[in-house]
Amino acid sequence: MEMEMEMEMETQKPFQVDVGNLLAFNPFHNFSSLPTSRDELVKECLEEGTKLIQAVADGLFNLPSTEDVDGPLVKLPPPATKLPREKHLPKPKPPTKWEEFAKKKGITKRKKDKVVWDEQTGTWKRRFGYDRVHDDKDIPIIEAKMTDEPGEDPFAKRQDDKKKRVEKQEKNRLQNLKQAAKLGALPSHVQLAATALPITGTQAPPKKVTKDELGNVAGMAATSTASGGKFDRKLPGEKPAKKQGKHRKFLPVVEGSGIGSREKEQTDNVLNKLISKHSHEILNIGKAVTMYNVKKEKKARNRKNQEGKSSSTSNKLKPKKQLHKKAAKKGPESSKKRKAK
Amino acid sequence: MHLYTLQTLRFCSSAIMMRIKTPKNGRVRRELEKRAPKLVETGKKTLILQGTKTSGTLNGVLSEIYHLKKGGAVRFTRKNDNIRPFESGGETSLEFFSLKTDCSLFVYGSHSKKRPNNLVIGRMYDHHVYDLVEVGVENFKSIESFNYDKKMAPRVGSKPFIAFVGEGFENVDELKHLKEVLLDLLRGEVVENINLAGVDRAYVCTAISSNKVYLTHCALRLKKSGTVVPRMELVEVGPSMDLVVRRHRLPNEGLRKEAMRTAKDQPKKKIKNVSSDAIEGTIGKIYIPDQKVGDVALPNKAKGVKRERREAKKKEANERASKKQKEESE
């Protein structure tokens, strides 16, 4: 459906004019020799452009026009050059289950009135909504039937029935929408969102793993490598593993003895605490003295026992008590140190 | 093995809990309807963005393109270093932006030593990349560098005339593709009616050589001529640049066929009260509104009416006479 207008020029070659797009194309022009200066080139381009646009305008202004407030209004023909669409063609909605059933049975839609005559009050009431015709709360008496059980509340039963009907309708609506979504014809304002993963039998739905838990697991897996996870290749954005266990700080091996030497600082701290005015709060002298005395008495007792038993067994076969004595000696000192720290 | 298959069957038959989400706002609903695919499409929106490095000229080019397409363009100013349109993995960001801004045309500018002042113009189909053209910009002249009579400046959003000159556009594959893409980019909205007083801009693209195109934007002056058709005069206003085609990627055949599909005659709007018959031809029904016979003014002045008027006139004359008498007496 291309509209070709013959423009008689010196060369007598046609342009391709598409009024629907306000487009004109001259496929026969060529620069036999490129003009030397830029201005010349621009001028020539503008000249050619003017000719083409004149051709489009010829087509445009000759179209039947109607008068409007702002100026003459012209109805454009549909564009001749086809361009690709930006979105797919909308797919027709598949018929819902009720629509299929109705078609099969021959049920047609009937127009319903907004107001209905209510016998009970004798007025025109809405079909649905506030103050409607057959509302459940307007029923004063429900007569008992022979089939009814004695303990059942018929009003509650009516409400339950209604709830069930509404739930069934919602389920059907969801099924219809799922069917439409399968065919790609979901209405534009509706989105289907998955709320939970399927529950199979007695299995509880799988718990979502949190970011911290994943980090812990990754850390554990890293420590199982030979180098403790230090040289593992990390994903972009992965944080370095948190150090597990006690955090100990070791002093460097070689250090100058300047003002800031750390070992000196450490020992100074300990001494200051011991010698300070409040050292009795840090170091429990009474307890240290009792511990020392207890150890001394034990040593004395053991020596007495030893003298008594030395004749029976040789010294070689006796358990080595030297080690215990050394530990005992260190006892009060080490406890002092621990307490001072 | 038997137990395992039973387990999987049970897993498949259980329903995935889904719920229906509908917008609670009328505004949101209308926005969604605007973005839904339509039978007949009108304008395409353009997304203008840039890569890691841009040069001064490229910044100018991008902002002027945005200015030309003010109504239907979105401009991103941050750098995006993970967009590489010609590589297979580098389009995901572009597709995401296209989905969020509902733009199906994009202009991506970047500058590097190998490809200076590079523009990639691309189109999307269903928010996936459809085709791409990569051009380099040379000899860019911005709007400010043109001096012209400011009264003639084209208004924002007017429908432009587009002219393509040169046999290159017919013979060379890349230029043919560029022509199609430029038409899509410069076209604007597809309208049915156009106001003839409002046409004031034109784009002229000339194929200078087999890979270079000179693009310029001009304002139109309509001069009086003898006939209905005015004489056109072009005045260069807007940006002008040389586009050097570097690479391009055509869409694959299946996708192109699908995108070019149009709705086979839109459902004809049923004209009411018209039916056609094989024997009698087209028949129309005319409904005449109810004539309220009692309220119609009688055409012939009946005797009764005349008498009433005579009596009313007499009454008036009497009243006037009595008034005058009163005045005279006073």
XYZ file of C-alpha atoms in Angstrom:
671
model
C 0.000 0.000 0.000
C 2.860 2.371 -0.724
C 1.837 5.744 -2.042
C 4.301 6.688 -4.752
C 4.151 10.203 -6.067
C 5.858 10.903 -9.332
C 7.881 14.079 -9.086
C 8.999 15.272 -12.430
C 12.503 16.593 -11.999
C 15.301 17.245 -14.359
C 16.421 13.665 -13.904
C 12.781 12.430 -13.985
C 13.229 9.931 -11.189
C 10.559 9.262 -8.561
C 10.750 9.761 -4.811
C 9.191 7.406 -2.322
C 6.742 9.390 -0.256
C 4.901 8.059 2.774
C 2.428 10.696 3.919
C 1.303 8.658 6.910
C 4.759 8.975 8.404
C 5.568 12.372 6.861
C 8.495 10.569 5.266
C 10.189 11.024 1.906
C 13.029 8.983 0.496
C 15.124 9.718 -2.558
C 16.993 6.568 -3.478
C 18.540 7.935 -6.614
C 20.726 10.699 -5.393
C 24.440 10.226 -5.198
C 27.314 12.548 -4.649
C 29.346 12.126 -7.790
C 32.133 14.065 -6.173
C 32.094 14.968 -2.531
C 31.989 18.740 -2.184
C 35.245 20.083 -0.839
C 34.040 22.238 2.002
C 31.638 21.369 4.722
C 29.407 24.319 4.007
C 28.933 23.211 0.441
C 28.002 19.765 1.625
C 25.504 21.129 4.106
C 23.985 23.370 1.480
C 23.557 20.531 -0.965
C 22.009 18.299 1.680
C 19.552 21.013 2.624
C 18.601 21.548 -0.991
C 17.867 17.897 -1.527
C 16.005 17.769 1.751
C 13.874 20.724 0.769
C 12.843 19.038 -2.454
C 11.806 15.910 -0.654
C 9.874 17.731 2.022
C 8.114 19.763 -0.621
C 6.983 16.481 -2.130
C 5.554 15.304 1.197
C 3.881 18.640 1.780
C 2.248 18.398 -1.646
C 0.655 15.172 -0.589
C -0.220 16.398 2.862
C -1.847 19.707 2.023
C -3.945 18.178 -0.707
C -5.722 15.892 1.712
C -9.296 16.838 2.636
C -9.205 19.029 5.707
C -11.726 20.014 8.350
C -11.715 23.308 10.170
C -10.746 23.243 13.809
C -10.167 25.872 16.498
C -6.384 25.930 16.049
C -6.227 25.409 12.354
C -7.071 23.042 9.545
C -7.183 19.440 10.690
C -6.220 16.700 8.274
C -6.832 12.997 8.605
C -3.588 11.177 7.852
C -3.558 7.922 5.941
C -2.102 4.939 7.783
C 1.708 4.764 7.516
C 3.033 2.781 4.583
C 6.420 1.743 5.942
C 5.968 -1.077 8.392
C 7.972 -0.956 11.553
C 8.301 -3.714 14.153
C 5.994 -3.651 17.152
C 7.290 -2.966 20.591
C 5.164 -5.557 22.412
C 3.524 -8.787 21.378
C -0.030 -8.851 20.108
C -2.526 -9.188 22.944
C -3.879 -12.706 23.160
C -7.613 -13.194 23.489
C -8.866 -14.231 26.898
C -9.793 -17.924 27.124
C -13.410 -18.542 28.186
C -13.868 -19.277 31.875
C -15.355 -22.526 33.075
C -18.746 -20.936 33.620
C -18.683 -19.375 30.151
C -17.974 -22.740 28.575
C -20.773 -24.340 30.535
C -23.172 -21.567 29.607
C -22.323 -21.879 25.945
C -22.907 -25.597 26.049
C -26.253 -25.278 27.803
C -27.351 -22.231 25.883
C -27.640 -19.951 28.911
C -27.629 -16.285 27.992
C -26.784 -13.339 30.174
C -29.704 -11.335 31.479
C -29.479 -7.744 32.521
C -30.192 -7.399 36.244
C -31.741 -4.397 37.907
C -29.926 -2.455 40.528
C -32.978 -2.299 42.845
C -35.288 -5.127 43.706
C -38.679 -5.073 45.409
C -38.411 -6.314 48.990
C -41.565 -8.047 50.218
C -40.639 -7.945 53.863
C -40.323 -4.179 54.237
C -42.347 -3.224 51.184
C -39.666 -0.990 49.642
C -37.214 -1.061 46.776
C -33.863 -2.260 48.044
C -30.473 -2.786 46.461
C -29.607 -6.137 45.015
C -26.240 -6.125 46.846
C -24.363 -3.886 49.222
C -25.562 -1.865 52.197
C -29.211 -2.454 53.106
C -29.742 -5.195 50.574
C -32.705 -7.381 49.810
C -32.033 -10.860 51.178
C -29.624 -10.063 53.973
C -28.909 -12.785 56.526
C -29.290 -10.449 59.460
C -32.858 -9.531 58.478
C -34.254 -13.005 58.976
C -36.119 -13.063 62.321
C -37.245 -16.684 62.503
C -36.028 -19.877 60.855
C -38.461 -22.756 61.184
C -36.958 -26.047 62.248
C -37.241 -28.966 59.867
C -37.536 -32.625 60.806
C -34.072 -33.250 59.361
C -32.386 -30.706 61.639
C -30.274 -31.812 64.581
C -31.347 -30.405 67.986
C -28.109 -28.618 68.966
C -27.395 -26.863 65.687
C -27.653 -23.112 65.244
C -29.322 -22.438 61.879
C -28.163 -18.821 61.713
C -24.542 -19.807 62.172
C -25.074 -22.538 59.630
C -26.287 -20.015 57.069
C -23.225 -17.870 57.653
C -20.930 -20.862 57.284
C -22.618 -21.845 54.060
C -22.127 -18.374 52.702
C -18.441 -18.421 53.647
C -17.989 -21.731 51.913
C -19.676 -20.451 48.768
C -17.429 -17.391 48.727
C -14.313 -19.522 49.199
C -15.375 -21.823 46.395
C -15.937 -18.851 44.135
C -12.503 -17.447 44.940
C -10.932 -20.800 44.200
C -12.714 -20.984 40.872
C -11.633 -17.475 40.015
C -8.026 -18.358 40.803
C -8.260 -21.438 38.599
C -9.626 -19.389 35.731
C -6.837 -16.837 36.076
C -4.204 -19.569 36.234
C -5.588 -21.009 33.022
C -5.425 -17.598 31.392
C -1.878 -17.074 32.671
C -0.845 -20.404 31.180
C -1.965 -19.156 27.766
C -0.349 -15.789 28.340
C -3.608 -13.869 28.380
C -3.678 -12.592 31.955
C -5.516 -9.261 32.253
C -3.109 -6.361 32.642
C -4.169 -5.332 36.138
C -3.898 -8.833 37.670
C -0.772 -10.477 38.996
C -0.516 -13.979 40.401
C 1.900 -14.241 43.302
C 3.061 -17.442 44.958
C 2.588 -17.195 48.709
C 4.105 -20.420 50.014
C 5.827 -23.532 48.795
C 3.790 -26.690 48.493
C 3.214 -28.685 51.660
C 3.465 -32.418 51.094
C 1.762 -34.608 53.645
C 3.117 -34.203 57.187
C 6.262 -32.424 56.087
C 6.487 -28.869 57.333
C 7.327 -26.249 54.702
C 11.112 -25.908 54.438
C 12.405 -23.115 56.637
C 14.096 -20.235 54.886
C 17.801 -20.054 55.654
C 18.848 -16.633 56.908
C 21.895 -14.724 55.771
C 23.675 -15.228 59.096
C 23.075 -18.964 59.088
C 24.441 -19.229 55.578
C 27.499 -17.259 56.622
C 28.096 -19.591 59.558
C 27.770 -22.652 57.391
C 30.137 -21.163 54.828
C 32.625 -20.445 57.606
C 32.411 -24.001 58.890
C 32.962 -25.369 55.413
C 35.942 -23.067 54.963
C 37.675 -24.276 58.128
C 37.496 -27.831 56.865
C 39.989 -27.010 54.116
C 43.679 -27.620 54.596
C 44.568 -23.955 55.017
C 41.581 -23.141 57.179
C 39.721 -21.260 54.479
C 42.271 -18.462 54.262
C 43.090 -18.789 50.564
C 39.699 -19.797 49.231
C 38.532 -17.847 46.208
C 35.826 -15.490 47.342
C 32.747 -14.449 45.385
C 32.376 -10.721 44.734
C 30.756 -9.157 47.753
C 31.539 -12.008 50.150
C 32.770 -10.770 53.506
C 35.908 -12.337 55.064
C 35.134 -15.143 57.515
C 34.663 -14.176 61.153
C 37.316 -15.601 63.442
C 35.970 -18.339 65.707
C 37.234 -19.041 69.170
C 39.247 -16.981 71.576
C 40.740 -13.782 70.350
C 44.346 -13.526 71.521
C 46.712 -10.825 70.704
C 50.413 -11.667 70.589
C 53.212 -9.145 70.883
C 55.628 -8.922 67.972
C 58.879 -10.841 68.350
C 61.274 -8.042 67.555
C 60.481 -4.585 68.776
C 62.405 -1.476 69.605
C 62.499 -0.225 73.159
C 61.145 3.187 72.409
C 58.488 5.020 74.328
C 55.765 2.949 72.834
C 57.242 -0.484 73.402
C 54.365 -2.757 74.178
C 56.052 -5.400 76.316
C 57.247 -2.742 78.696
C 53.745 -1.398 78.845
C 52.318 -4.791 79.666
C 54.737 -5.441 82.527
C 54.308 -1.926 83.797
C 50.576 -2.447 83.934
C 50.965 -5.567 86.001
C 53.418 -3.981 88.445
C 51.340 -0.864 88.869
C 48.360 -2.925 89.780
C 50.310 -4.933 92.335
C 52.051 -2.025 94.024
C 49.160 0.399 93.856
C 47.303 1.661 96.890
C 44.303 -0.473 96.109
C 46.236 -3.644 95.489
C 44.415 -5.355 98.314
C 41.293 -5.158 96.210
C 43.053 -6.796 93.304
C 45.077 -9.321 95.258
C 43.441 -11.223 98.087
C 46.410 -11.494 100.491
C 44.553 -13.431 103.140
C 43.570 -16.128 100.710
C 47.096 -16.307 99.283
C 48.532 -16.738 102.797
C 46.092 -19.503 103.689
C 46.830 -21.294 100.454
C 50.530 -21.113 101.196
C 50.054 -22.386 104.724
C 47.887 -25.269 103.573
C 50.490 -26.324 101.061
C 53.232 -26.120 103.669
C 51.290 -28.321 106.086
C 50.626 -30.851 103.370
C 54.305 -30.988 102.561
C 55.143 -31.568 106.228
C 52.565 -34.375 106.443
C 53.887 -36.065 103.363
C 57.429 -35.980 104.673
C 56.267 -37.650 107.896
C 54.523 -40.352 105.881
C 57.548 -40.818 103.726
C 59.807 -41.372 106.723
C 57.369 -43.956 108.021
C 57.099 -45.831 104.756
C 60.590 -45.431 103.342
C 61.762 -48.787 104.807
C 59.001 -50.777 103.171
C 59.531 -49.748 99.559
C 62.566 -48.577 97.696
C 62.840 -45.045 96.541
C 62.874 -45.991 92.918
C 59.446 -47.587 93.041
C 57.838 -44.667 94.804
C 55.790 -42.294 92.682
C 57.788 -39.243 91.845
C 56.685 -36.621 94.267
C 59.202 -34.029 93.066
C 56.844 -32.863 90.303
C 53.983 -32.355 92.697
C 56.242 -30.375 95.030
C 57.307 -28.096 92.188
C 53.717 -27.467 91.248
C 52.888 -26.793 94.873
C 55.717 -24.297 95.069
C 54.462 -22.551 92.011
C 50.959 -22.559 93.400
C 50.900 -19.388 95.472
C 53.091 -17.509 92.957
C 50.977 -18.441 89.979
C 47.795 -17.676 91.848
C 49.290 -14.306 92.719
C 50.071 -13.661 89.082
C 46.610 -14.677 87.946
C 45.002 -12.497 90.550
C 47.211 -9.542 89.650
C 46.222 -9.788 86.013
C 12.162 -46.838 43.724
C 8.415 -47.337 43.860
C 8.135 -45.225 46.991
C 10.235 -42.457 45.439
C 7.950 -42.142 42.437
C 4.888 -42.030 44.682
C 6.493 -39.226 46.634
C 7.165 -37.181 43.500
C 3.624 -37.701 42.279
C 2.241 -36.413 45.538
C 4.556 -33.427 45.292
C 3.324 -32.540 41.799
C -0.354 -32.847 42.551
C -0.332 -30.477 45.525
C -1.256 -26.935 44.586
C 1.201 -24.065 44.854
C -0.440 -21.453 47.045
C -1.097 -18.447 44.887
C -2.966 -15.308 45.496
C -4.403 -12.752 43.135
C -2.889 -9.296 43.347
C -4.932 -6.446 41.946
C -4.122 -2.778 42.362
C -6.111 -1.010 45.055
C -5.597 2.350 43.394
C -7.264 3.650 40.281
C -4.082 5.460 39.322
C -2.029 2.252 39.452
C -4.649 0.395 37.475
C -4.593 3.030 34.748
C -0.799 2.934 34.592
C -0.832 -0.835 34.188
C -3.396 -0.590 31.442
C -1.231 1.950 29.624
C 1.662 -0.501 29.688
C -0.323 -3.494 28.539
C 0.226 -4.675 24.944
C -2.266 -3.074 22.560
C -3.593 -4.050 19.160
C -2.537 -0.788 17.552
C 0.533 0.830 19.025
C 1.173 4.525 19.192
C 4.451 6.049 20.343
C 7.578 4.298 21.586
C 9.426 5.759 24.542
C 13.200 6.184 24.404
C 15.709 5.487 27.141
C 18.881 7.564 27.001
C 21.801 6.411 29.107
C 25.564 6.245 29.147
C 28.404 3.878 29.906
C 31.526 4.184 32.018
C 33.169 7.010 30.118
C 31.617 9.794 28.069
C 33.205 12.703 26.285
C 32.010 16.267 26.165
C 30.559 15.944 22.680
C 28.784 12.742 23.629
C 27.183 14.397 26.632
C 25.962 17.144 24.358
C 24.571 14.662 21.846
C 22.676 12.718 24.498
C 21.165 15.767 26.136
C 20.091 17.198 22.794
C 18.437 13.968 21.730
C 16.613 14.031 25.040
C 15.545 17.575 24.390
C 14.244 16.728 20.924
C 12.199 13.864 22.288
C 11.091 15.582 25.465
C 7.651 14.038 25.789
C 8.598 10.438 25.259
C 12.085 9.925 26.607
C 13.721 8.999 29.891
C 17.256 10.169 30.673
C 19.562 8.322 33.039
C 22.609 10.294 34.086
C 24.591 7.764 36.108
C 27.276 5.643 34.528
C 26.437 1.999 33.885
C 29.535 -0.129 33.584
C 27.819 -3.481 33.216
C 26.008 -2.699 29.967
C 27.595 -4.036 26.811
C 24.877 -4.198 24.177
C 26.768 -6.313 21.686
C 27.834 -9.007 24.132
C 25.528 -11.825 25.078
C 25.500 -11.210 28.818
C 25.687 -7.449 28.811
C 22.071 -6.747 27.937
C 20.350 -7.831 31.137
C 20.626 -4.412 32.742
C 19.246 -2.753 29.617
C 16.310 -5.139 29.540
C 15.601 -4.512 33.198
C 15.579 -0.741 32.679
C 13.399 -1.140 29.634
C 10.927 -3.165 31.653
C 10.809 -0.696 34.502
C 10.544 2.465 32.422
C 8.426 0.885 29.673
C 10.814 2.070 26.965
C 11.303 0.119 23.784
C 13.986 2.279 22.162
C 17.304 3.035 23.759
C 20.289 5.230 22.998
C 23.440 4.207 24.845
C 26.465 6.474 24.677
C 30.031 5.556 25.553
C 33.510 6.789 24.743
C 36.694 4.767 24.451
C 39.922 5.007 22.536
C 38.893 2.287 20.126
C 35.393 3.647 19.608
C 35.306 7.364 20.248
C 31.937 9.069 20.697
C 30.032 5.860 20.331
C 26.254 5.676 20.223
C 24.365 2.401 20.237
C 20.773 2.816 19.108
C 18.656 -0.226 19.790
C 15.097 -1.439 19.812
C 13.332 -3.861 22.076
C 10.591 -6.355 21.438
C 8.754 -7.455 24.556
C 11.553 -5.873 26.576
C 14.223 -8.076 24.979
C 16.801 -6.696 22.592
C 15.492 -6.837 19.027
C 18.212 -5.098 16.996
C 21.151 -2.756 17.447
C 23.060 -0.197 15.401
C 26.348 1.254 16.575
C 27.358 4.641 15.190
C 30.123 7.066 15.890
C 29.383 10.758 16.138
C 31.626 13.215 14.304
C 31.417 16.934 13.614
C 28.711 17.496 16.164
C 27.196 20.975 16.219
C 24.877 21.686 19.119
C 21.723 23.776 19.151
C 23.474 26.748 20.687
C 25.936 27.077 17.848
C 23.219 27.829 15.317
C 21.898 31.360 15.120
C 18.489 31.795 13.728
C 15.374 33.797 14.344
C 14.078 32.429 17.623
C 10.464 32.864 16.596
C 10.784 30.037 14.136
C 11.994 27.515 16.666
C 10.000 24.295 16.470
C 7.767 23.543 19.401
C 8.333 20.534 21.607
C 6.412 17.472 20.566
C 5.423 18.454 17.049
C 5.381 15.760 14.408
C 8.444 16.040 12.176
C 8.943 15.623 8.445
C 11.697 13.120 7.724
C 13.743 13.076 4.518
C 16.305 10.459 3.494
C 18.611 11.271 0.620
C 21.084 8.985 -1.025
C 21.358 5.703 -2.823
C 23.394 4.322 0.061
C 20.185 3.894 2.000
C 18.959 1.521 -0.667
C 22.092 -0.400 -1.505
C 24.163 -0.710 1.628
C 22.798 -3.150 4.221
C 23.982 -1.221 7.245
C 22.594 2.075 6.034
C 19.268 0.416 5.286
C 19.115 -0.795 8.862
C 20.161 2.618 10.141
C 17.396 4.230 8.091
C 14.781 2.016 9.712
C 16.089 2.644 13.191
C 16.349 6.402 12.660
C 12.802 6.488 11.359
C 11.612 4.726 14.481
C 13.605 7.043 16.708
C 12.648 10.340 15.076
C 9.074 9.536 14.223
C 7.298 10.392 17.452
C 3.708 9.465 18.038
C 1.595 7.872 15.356
C -1.473 10.058 15.047
C -4.569 9.952 12.895
C -5.248 13.665 12.675
C -2.677 16.360 12.306
C -3.028 20.115 12.503
C -1.516 21.712 9.414
C -0.602 24.842 11.290
C 1.530 22.836 13.684
C 4.104 21.301 11.337
C 7.335 23.079 11.972
C 10.242 20.687 12.055
C 12.105 18.397 9.701
C 14.979 15.949 9.899
C 17.229 15.523 6.873
C 19.512 12.483 6.625
C 21.918 12.290 3.715
C 24.136 9.350 2.917
C 27.476 10.978 2.198
C 29.434 7.807 1.656
C 28.850 4.120 2.075
C 29.114 4.318 5.847
C 28.581 7.950 6.740
C 25.306 9.784 7.197
C 24.820 13.483 7.759
C 21.869 14.104 10.066
C 20.485 17.541 10.743
C 17.394 19.012 12.349
C 15.711 22.006 10.686
C 12.814 24.288 11.328
C 10.239 24.776 8.590
C 9.038 28.031 7.166
C 5.897 27.885 5.135
C 5.957 30.536 2.487
C 3.027 31.716 0.460
C 2.747 30.160 -2.922
C 0.023 30.306 -5.506
C -1.637 27.049 -4.598
C -2.954 25.452 -1.405
C 0.455 23.913 -0.834
C 2.873 26.380 0.742
C 6.478 26.565 -0.306
C 8.788 24.914 2.183
C 11.935 26.525 3.420
C 14.372 24.772 5.703
C 16.441 26.615 8.259
C 19.007 24.647 10.214
C 18.233 24.969 13.915
C 18.997 21.974 15.909
C 21.891 19.622 16.306
C 23.709 18.354 13.255
C 26.156 15.474 13.254
C 27.890 12.926 11.094
C 27.044 9.354 11.925
C 29.605 6.709 11.007
C 28.141 3.227 11.066
C 30.398 0.844 12.966
C 28.556 -2.352 13.752
C 25.020 -3.517 13.620
C 23.022 -6.538 14.573
C 19.903 -7.506 12.663
C 17.115 -9.376 14.410
C 16.854 -13.087 13.806
C 14.277 -14.097 11.259
C 11.718 -15.679 13.556
C 11.693 -12.722 15.906
C 11.414 -10.300 13.018
C 8.428 -12.131 11.595
C 6.703 -12.080 14.959
C 7.381 -8.409 15.523
C 6.173 -7.404 12.086
C 2.848 -9.162 12.549
C -0.016 -6.732 12.627
C -3.541 -7.354 13.762
C -5.366 -8.583 10.683
C -7.943 -5.855 10.208
C -8.920 -4.581 13.604
C -12.483 -5.577 14.528
C -14.494 -3.183 12.393
C -16.432 -0.772 14.514
C -20.014 -1.796 14.036
C -22.015 1.062 12.612
C -25.304 1.041 14.423
C -28.654 0.776 12.673
C -27.066 -0.276 9.389
C -27.537 -3.688 7.908
C -26.853 -5.033 4.496
C -29.070 -7.248 2.423
C -28.180 -9.184 -0.701
C -31.268 -8.021 -2.574
C -31.813 -4.526 -1.333
C -28.221 -3.554 -0.528
C -27.420 -1.458 2.520
C -30.390 -0.657 4.695
C -30.405 1.909 7.426
C -32.923 2.390 10.197
C -33.871 5.867 11.274
C -35.507 6.380 14.592
C -37.623 9.486 14.942
C -37.918 10.899 18.429
C -41.336 11.115 20.078
C -43.352 14.063 18.789
C -45.090 15.800 21.621
C -48.088 16.911 19.681
C -49.705 18.821 22.442
C -46.735 21.108 23.056
C -46.068 22.125 19.497
C -46.745 25.753 18.622
C -49.573 26.030 16.118
C -48.469 27.350 12.746
C -51.708 29.090 11.705
C -52.812 31.750 14.075
C -56.182 30.426 15.122
C -59.053 32.751 15.846
C -58.874 32.181 19.569
C -55.254 33.249 19.713
C -55.904 36.439 17.762
C -58.751 37.426 20.056
C -56.573 36.972 23.108
C -53.933 39.253 21.688
C -56.514 41.923 20.783
C -57.957 41.860 24.289
C -54.515 42.019 25.871
C -53.665 45.063 23.734
C -56.897 46.768 24.751
C -56.185 46.170 28.381
C -52.787 47.712 28.064
C -54.128 50.774 26.286
C -56.707 51.240 29.052
C -54.120 50.979 31.737
C -51.912 53.523 30.043
C -54.843 55.906 29.591
C -55.772 55.629 33.273
C -52.178 56.332 34.264
C -52.048 59.466 32.160
C -55.283 60.663 33.685
C -53.847 60.185 37.147
C -50.778 62.169 36.249
C -52.750 64.969 34.743
C -54.949 65.136 37.756
C -51.882 65.373 40.021
